[in-house]
């Protein structure tokens, strides 16, 4: 691990690996809080490094202190899933693997909740991190595989890492984006056709409102990307978002369509299928939207937005009973989903189930109030009063 001022999350992270790994190497890059002391308390070997605006330099420094045969890399806002531990222990016994890709769940990110990360690899002398911002070992792994063709890259099914970084404060996020942009622009200047940096920097441009510049960079990435299908997926996915921002729905749909057709692990396609469904629904293709949302819940039977969006689509198709089932499934998976209760209440009332509808609306009102959405709670209550239901 490399860390700086992570006292809020470090205990949870180290606690998740304490009984799994043989050693914990923590490289501190200038903490002013109790991060080093927490790491020491968990039995980690703590080393210090002066931050130089280069994540790869720091990660490569941390590698110098590792003595184990295999390396698992975590950030402080990540934890290792205990369910994956038996698989993880088995896979590192396999002679043929140089690196094993892990599935990471982006907790709280509805857009694209899963990503594949190259975080478990052999302690090979030629493995090193490259790229100043999104530090990866992938470039060095590719070089090693050409020299040692008996080695392979593997993949573990099931969520291995839980990442909560999406819930950080907006100010910290803004500062992070500014630093990320500077580091990636510098890298792009010397690697002008690198598809991975085109994907990451292009997405960042779109996120920060520079949509046209983002599209140019993402399109350049697509043109330069050959068979790196995960990177190609990211490029198409972010082009879909960019064209949606410009309200060019035809182009957005085409890019999401290209994304879902790529030969990558289906769980990585959830975001593209969901966004594709949203666009198809918005442009009146309800059957297409229904198919896209059904694909999301086929891939991940716990994907709450898939059930909710399917319910909205079935409602628009006048398939009320099926819509009710979809809303109920969304509520079962997320009992605090105010909008799902609200839309379920509408359909129950429409079908004449007045008492059930009233109970459901009351639940929606209570949840809106809890979730600091008093205007919607007030609007709902007024509607019920006007209908003489309360």
Coordinates of C-alpha atoms in Angstrom, one line a residue:
X1 CA 0.0 0.0 0.0
X2 CA 1.0 3.6 -0.5
X3 CA -0.8 6.0 1.9
X4 CA -1.1 9.6 3.1
X5 CA -3.5 10.8 5.8
X6 CA -5.8 7.8 5.7
X7 CA -6.6 7.4 9.4
X8 CA -10.4 7.3 8.6
X9 CA -10.3 4.2 6.5
X10 CA -6.9 2.4 7.1
X11 CA -8.1 0.2 10.0
X12 CA -10.9 -1.3 8.0
X13 CA -8.6 -1.9 5.0
X14 CA -5.8 -3.6 7.1
X15 CA -8.3 -5.5 9.1
X16 CA -9.6 -7.1 6.0
X17 CA -6.2 -8.6 5.1
X18 CA -4.6 -9.1 8.5
X19 CA -5.4 -12.8 8.7
X20 CA -4.9 -13.5 5.0
X21 CA -1.4 -12.2 4.2
X22 CA 2.1 -13.0 5.5
X23 CA 3.3 -9.4 5.6
X24 CA 1.9 -5.9 5.2
X25 CA 4.1 -3.2 3.6
X26 CA 2.9 0.3 3.9
X27 CA 4.7 3.2 2.3
X28 CA 3.7 6.6 3.8
X29 CA 4.1 9.6 1.6
X30 CA 3.9 12.3 4.2
X31 CA 1.0 11.8 6.6
X32 CA 0.3 14.4 9.2
X33 CA -2.3 12.3 11.0
X34 CA -2.1 8.9 12.8
X35 CA -1.8 6.8 9.6
X36 CA 1.7 5.4 10.4
X37 CA 0.7 4.5 14.0
X38 CA -2.4 2.7 12.8
X39 CA -0.4 0.7 10.3
X40 CA 2.2 -0.2 12.9
X41 CA -0.6 -1.3 15.3
X42 CA -1.8 -3.8 12.7
X43 CA 1.7 -5.2 12.4
X44 CA 2.6 -3.5 9.1
X45 CA 6.1 -2.6 8.1
X46 CA 6.0 1.2 7.6
X47 CA 8.4 2.9 5.3
X48 CA 8.6 6.6 4.3
X49 CA 8.9 8.2 0.9
X50 CA 8.9 11.9 -0.2
X51 CA 5.9 12.4 -2.5
X52 CA 7.0 13.5 -6.0
X53 CA 3.6 13.7 -7.9
X54 CA 4.2 10.2 -9.4
X55 CA 2.1 7.3 -8.2
X56 CA 4.3 4.8 -10.1
X57 CA 7.5 6.0 -8.4
X58 CA 5.9 5.6 -5.0
X59 CA 4.4 2.1 -5.8
X60 CA 7.8 0.9 -7.2
X61 CA 9.5 2.1 -4.0
X62 CA 7.0 0.1 -2.0
X63 CA 7.7 -3.0 -4.1
X64 CA 11.4 -2.9 -2.9
X65 CA 10.3 -3.8 0.6
X66 CA 8.2 -6.8 -0.3
X67 CA 9.6 -10.3 0.6
X68 CA 6.6 -12.5 -0.3
X69 CA 6.2 -14.6 -3.4
X70 CA 2.9 -12.9 -4.4
X71 CA 1.8 -9.2 -4.0
X72 CA -1.7 -7.9 -3.4
X73 CA -2.1 -4.1 -3.9
X74 CA -4.8 -2.2 -2.0
X75 CA -5.6 1.4 -1.4
X76 CA -6.8 2.7 2.0
X77 CA -10.4 3.1 0.8
X78 CA -10.6 -0.5 -0.3
X79 CA -11.1 -3.8 1.6
X80 CA -10.6 -7.4 0.6
X81 CA -13.8 -9.4 0.4
X82 CA -13.5 -12.4 2.8
X83 CA -15.6 -14.5 0.3
X84 CA -12.7 -14.4 -2.2
X85 CA -10.0 -15.6 0.2
X86 CA -10.2 -19.3 -0.5
X87 CA -10.1 -18.7 -4.3
X88 CA -7.2 -16.2 -3.8
X89 CA -5.2 -18.8 -1.8
X90 CA -5.8 -21.5 -4.5
X91 CA -4.9 -19.3 -7.5
X92 CA -1.5 -18.3 -6.2
X93 CA -0.5 -22.0 -6.0
X94 CA -0.9 -22.2 -9.8
X95 CA 2.5 -22.2 -11.5
X96 CA 1.3 -20.7 -14.8
X97 CA 0.0 -17.3 -13.5
X98 CA 2.1 -14.1 -13.5
X99 CA -0.8 -11.8 -12.7
X100 CA -4.4 -12.4 -11.7
X101 CA -7.0 -9.7 -12.4
X102 CA -9.5 -9.0 -9.6
X103 CA -13.1 -7.7 -9.8
X104 CA -13.6 -4.5 -7.8
X105 CA -17.0 -3.3 -6.7
X106 CA -17.3 0.5 -6.7
X107 CA -19.6 0.8 -3.7
X108 CA -22.1 3.6 -4.2
X109 CA -21.4 4.1 -8.0
X110 CA -24.6 3.3 -9.9
X111 CA -23.1 4.2 -13.3
X112 CA -20.5 1.5 -13.6
X113 CA -20.4 -0.6 -10.4
X114 CA -17.7 -3.1 -11.3
X115 CA -14.2 -2.8 -12.7
X116 CA -11.3 -5.2 -13.4
X117 CA -8.0 -4.3 -11.7
X118 CA -4.5 -5.9 -12.0
X119 CA -3.8 -6.0 -8.3
X120 CA -2.6 -9.6 -7.6
X121 CA 0.8 -10.6 -9.1
X122 CA 3.9 -12.6 -8.7
X123 CA 6.9 -10.9 -7.0
X124 CA 8.8 -11.0 -10.3
X125 CA 12.0 -8.9 -10.6
X126 CA 10.8 -7.3 -13.8
X127 CA 7.3 -6.3 -12.7
X128 CA 7.1 -2.6 -12.1
X129 CA 4.5 0.1 -12.1
X130 CA 4.3 2.7 -15.0
X131 CA 2.2 5.8 -15.6
X132 CA 2.3 8.7 -13.2
X133 CA -1.4 8.8 -12.2
X134 CA -3.2 5.6 -12.9
X135 CA -0.2 3.5 -11.9
X136 CA -0.4 0.0 -13.5
X137 CA 1.9 -3.0 -13.8
X138 CA 0.2 -4.1 -17.1
X139 CA 2.9 -2.6 -19.4
X140 CA 5.7 -4.5 -17.6
X141 CA 3.5 -7.7 -17.5
X142 CA 3.1 -7.5 -21.3
X143 CA 6.8 -7.3 -21.7
X144 CA 7.5 -10.3 -19.4
X145 CA 4.8 -12.4 -21.3
X146 CA 6.7 -11.9 -24.6
X147 CA 9.9 -13.1 -23.0
X148 CA 8.4 -15.9 -20.9
X149 CA 5.4 -17.2 -22.9
X150 CA 4.8 -20.1 -20.5
X151 CA 3.3 -17.5 -18.0
X152 CA -0.3 -16.4 -18.2
X153 CA -2.7 -13.8 -16.9
X154 CA -5.7 -15.1 -14.9
X155 CA -9.0 -13.8 -13.5
X156 CA -10.9 -14.5 -10.3
X157 CA -14.7 -14.6 -10.6
X158 CA -16.6 -12.9 -7.7
X159 CA -16.0 -9.6 -6.1
X160 CA -12.5 -9.4 -4.6
X161 CA -12.1 -5.8 -3.6
X162 CA -14.7 -3.3 -2.2
X163 CA -13.9 0.3 -3.1
X164 CA -15.6 3.2 -1.2
X165 CA -13.7 6.1 -2.8
X166 CA -16.7 7.4 -4.6
X167 CA -18.1 8.7 -1.3
X168 CA -15.3 11.2 -0.6
X169 CA -16.1 14.9 -0.2
X170 CA -16.5 17.0 -3.3
X171 CA -13.6 19.4 -2.5
X172 CA -11.2 16.5 -2.1
X173 CA -12.5 15.1 -5.3
X174 CA -12.0 18.4 -7.2
X175 CA -8.4 18.6 -5.9
X176 CA -7.8 15.0 -7.0
X177 CA -9.2 15.7 -10.5
X178 CA -7.0 18.7 -11.0
X179 CA -3.9 16.7 -10.0
X180 CA -5.0 13.8 -12.2
X181 CA -5.5 16.0 -15.2
X182 CA -2.0 17.5 -14.9
X183 CA -0.3 14.2 -14.5
X184 CA -2.2 12.6 -17.4
X185 CA -1.7 15.5 -19.8
X186 CA 2.1 15.3 -19.1
X187 CA 2.1 11.6 -19.9
X188 CA -0.1 12.0 -23.0
X189 CA 2.5 14.6 -24.4
X190 CA 5.1 11.8 -24.6
X191 CA 2.6 9.0 -25.4
X192 CA 0.2 10.7 -27.8
X193 CA -1.7 7.5 -29.0
X194 CA -1.9 5.6 -25.7
X195 CA -5.5 4.2 -25.6
X196 CA -5.5 3.8 -21.8
X197 CA -4.6 7.4 -21.1
X198 CA -6.9 8.6 -23.9
X199 CA -9.7 6.7 -22.1
X200 CA -8.9 8.1 -18.6
X201 CA -8.1 11.7 -19.6
X202 CA -11.0 11.8 -22.1
X203 CA -13.4 10.6 -19.4
X204 CA -12.0 13.2 -17.0
X205 CA -12.5 16.0 -19.6
X206 CA -16.2 14.9 -20.1
X207 CA -16.7 14.7 -16.3
X208 CA -15.4 18.3 -15.9
X209 CA -17.5 19.8 -18.8
X210 CA -14.9 19.8 -21.6
X211 CA -17.1 17.4 -23.6
X212 CA -15.8 18.2 -27.1
X213 CA -12.1 17.8 -26.1
X214 CA -13.1 14.6 -24.3
X215 CA -14.8 13.2 -27.5
X216 CA -11.7 14.0 -29.6
X217 CA -9.4 12.2 -27.1
X218 CA -11.7 9.2 -26.7
X219 CA -12.1 8.8 -30.5
X220 CA -8.3 8.9 -30.8
X221 CA -8.1 6.1 -28.2
X222 CA -10.6 4.0 -30.2
X223 CA -8.6 4.5 -33.4
X224 CA -5.3 3.4 -31.6
X225 CA -6.8 0.5 -29.6
X226 CA -6.4 -2.9 -31.1
X227 CA -7.3 -5.9 -28.9
X228 CA -7.2 -4.3 -25.4
X229 CA -10.9 -5.0 -25.1
X230 CA -11.4 -3.7 -21.5
X231 CA -9.8 -0.3 -22.5
X232 CA -11.9 -0.3 -25.7
X233 CA -15.0 -0.8 -23.6
X234 CA -14.1 2.2 -21.4
X235 CA -13.5 4.3 -24.5
X236 CA -16.9 3.4 -26.0
X237 CA -18.7 3.7 -22.7
X238 CA -17.3 7.3 -22.1
X239 CA -18.2 8.3 -25.7
X240 CA -21.7 7.2 -24.9
X241 CA -21.7 9.5 -21.8
X242 CA -20.2 12.4 -23.8
X243 CA -22.7 12.2 -26.7
X244 CA -25.6 11.9 -24.2
X245 CA -24.3 15.2 -22.7
X246 CA -24.5 16.8 -26.1
X247 CA -28.0 15.2 -26.5
X248 CA -26.8 13.4 -29.6
X249 CA -28.7 10.2 -28.6
X250 CA -28.1 8.4 -31.9
X251 CA -24.3 8.5 -31.5
X252 CA -24.6 7.7 -27.8
X253 CA -26.7 4.6 -28.4
X254 CA -24.3 3.5 -31.2
X255 CA -21.3 3.7 -28.8
X256 CA -23.1 1.9 -25.9
X257 CA -24.1 -0.8 -28.5
X258 CA -20.5 -1.2 -29.5
X259 CA -19.4 -1.4 -25.8
X260 CA -21.9 -4.3 -24.9
X261 CA -20.8 -6.3 -28.0
X262 CA -17.2 -6.5 -26.9
X263 CA -15.8 -9.9 -25.6
X264 CA -15.2 -8.9 -22.0
X265 CA -16.6 -10.3 -18.7
X266 CA -20.4 -9.5 -18.7
X267 CA -20.4 -8.0 -15.2
X268 CA -18.1 -5.2 -16.6
X269 CA -20.8 -4.2 -19.1
X270 CA -23.5 -3.4 -16.5
X271 CA -23.0 0.4 -16.8
X272 CA -23.3 0.4 -20.6
X273 CA -26.4 -1.8 -20.6
X274 CA -28.1 0.4 -18.0
X275 CA -27.2 3.6 -19.8
X276 CA -28.3 2.1 -23.1
X277 CA -31.6 1.2 -21.6
X278 CA -32.1 4.8 -20.3
X279 CA -31.4 6.2 -23.8
X280 CA -33.6 3.7 -25.6
X281 CA -36.5 4.5 -23.2
X282 CA -36.0 8.2 -23.6
X283 CA -36.1 7.9 -27.4
X284 CA -39.3 5.8 -27.3
X285 CA -37.8 2.3 -28.0
X286 CA -39.4 0.6 -25.0
X287 CA -38.8 -2.9 -26.2
X288 CA -35.1 -2.1 -26.7
X289 CA -35.0 -0.6 -23.2
X290 CA -36.7 -3.6 -21.7
X291 CA -34.1 -5.9 -23.3
X292 CA -31.2 -3.8 -22.1
X293 CA -32.5 -3.7 -18.5
X294 CA -33.3 -7.4 -18.5
X295 CA -29.6 -8.0 -19.6
X296 CA -28.4 -6.1 -16.5
X297 CA -30.4 -8.3 -14.0
X298 CA -29.4 -11.4 -15.9
X299 CA -25.7 -10.4 -15.4
X300 CA -26.2 -9.4 -11.8
X301 CA -29.4 -10.5 -10.0
X302 CA -28.7 -7.9 -7.3
X303 CA -28.5 -4.9 -9.6
X304 CA -31.1 -2.6 -8.0
X305 CA -31.2 0.1 -10.8
X306 CA -31.9 -2.7 -13.3
X307 CA -35.1 -3.7 -11.6
X308 CA -36.3 -0.2 -11.0
X309 CA -35.6 0.9 -14.6
X310 CA -37.3 -2.3 -15.8
X311 CA -40.3 -1.4 -13.7
X312 CA -40.5 2.1 -15.2
X313 CA -40.3 0.6 -18.7
X314 CA -42.9 -2.0 -18.1
X315 CA -45.2 0.7 -16.6
X316 CA -44.8 2.7 -19.8
X317 CA -45.7 -0.4 -21.8
X318 CA -48.8 -0.8 -19.6
X319 CA -47.5 -4.2 -18.2
X320 CA -48.6 -3.1 -14.8
X321 CA -48.4 -6.4 -12.9
X322 CA -44.9 -7.2 -14.3
X323 CA -43.9 -3.6 -13.3
X324 CA -45.1 -4.2 -9.8
X325 CA -42.9 -7.3 -9.5
X326 CA -39.9 -5.4 -10.7
X327 CA -40.5 -2.5 -8.2
X328 CA -40.9 -5.0 -5.4
X329 CA -37.7 -6.7 -6.3
X330 CA -35.9 -3.3 -6.2
X331 CA -37.4 -2.6 -2.8
X332 CA -36.4 -6.1 -1.5
X333 CA -32.8 -5.4 -2.5
X334 CA -32.9 -1.8 -1.3
X335 CA -35.6 -1.2 1.4
X336 CA -34.8 2.5 1.5
X337 CA -35.5 3.1 -2.2
X338 CA -38.1 6.0 -1.9
X339 CA -38.7 6.3 -5.7
X340 CA -39.5 2.6 -6.0
X341 CA -42.1 2.8 -3.3
X342 CA -43.6 5.9 -4.9
X343 CA -43.9 4.3 -8.3
X344 CA -45.2 1.1 -6.8
X345 CA -47.9 3.1 -5.0
X346 CA -49.0 4.6 -8.3
X347 CA -49.5 1.3 -9.9
X348 CA -51.2 -0.3 -6.9
X349 CA -53.7 2.6 -6.9
X350 CA -54.2 2.2 -10.6
X351 CA -55.1 -1.4 -10.2
X352 CA -57.5 -0.7 -7.3
X353 CA -55.4 -1.9 -4.4
X354 CA -56.2 1.2 -2.4
X355 CA -55.0 0.1 1.1
X356 CA -51.8 -1.4 -0.2
X357 CA -51.2 1.7 -2.3
X358 CA -51.7 4.0 0.8
X359 CA -49.2 2.0 2.9
X360 CA -46.7 2.1 0.1
X361 CA -47.1 5.9 -0.4
X362 CA -46.7 6.4 3.3
X363 CA -43.4 4.5 3.2
X364 CA -42.3 6.7 0.3
X365 CA -43.2 9.9 2.2
X366 CA -41.3 8.7 5.3
X367 CA -38.2 7.8 3.3
X368 CA -38.2 11.1 1.4
X369 CA -38.3 12.9 4.7
X370 CA -35.4 10.8 6.1
X371 CA -33.4 11.4 3.0
X372 CA -33.8 15.2 3.2
X373 CA -36.2 15.4 0.3
X374 CA -39.0 17.3 2.1
X375 CA -40.4 18.9 -1.1
X376 CA -41.2 15.5 -2.7
X377 CA -42.7 14.2 0.6
X378 CA -44.9 17.3 0.8
X379 CA -46.0 17.0 -2.8
X380 CA -46.9 13.3 -2.3
X381 CA -48.9 14.0 0.9
X382 CA -50.8 16.9 -0.9
X383 CA -51.7 14.5 -3.8
X384 CA -53.0 11.9 -1.4
X385 CA -55.1 14.6 0.5
X386 CA -56.6 15.9 -2.8
X387 CA -57.6 12.3 -3.7
X388 CA -59.2 12.0 -0.2
X389 CA -57.0 9.1 0.7
X390 CA -55.6 10.7 3.9

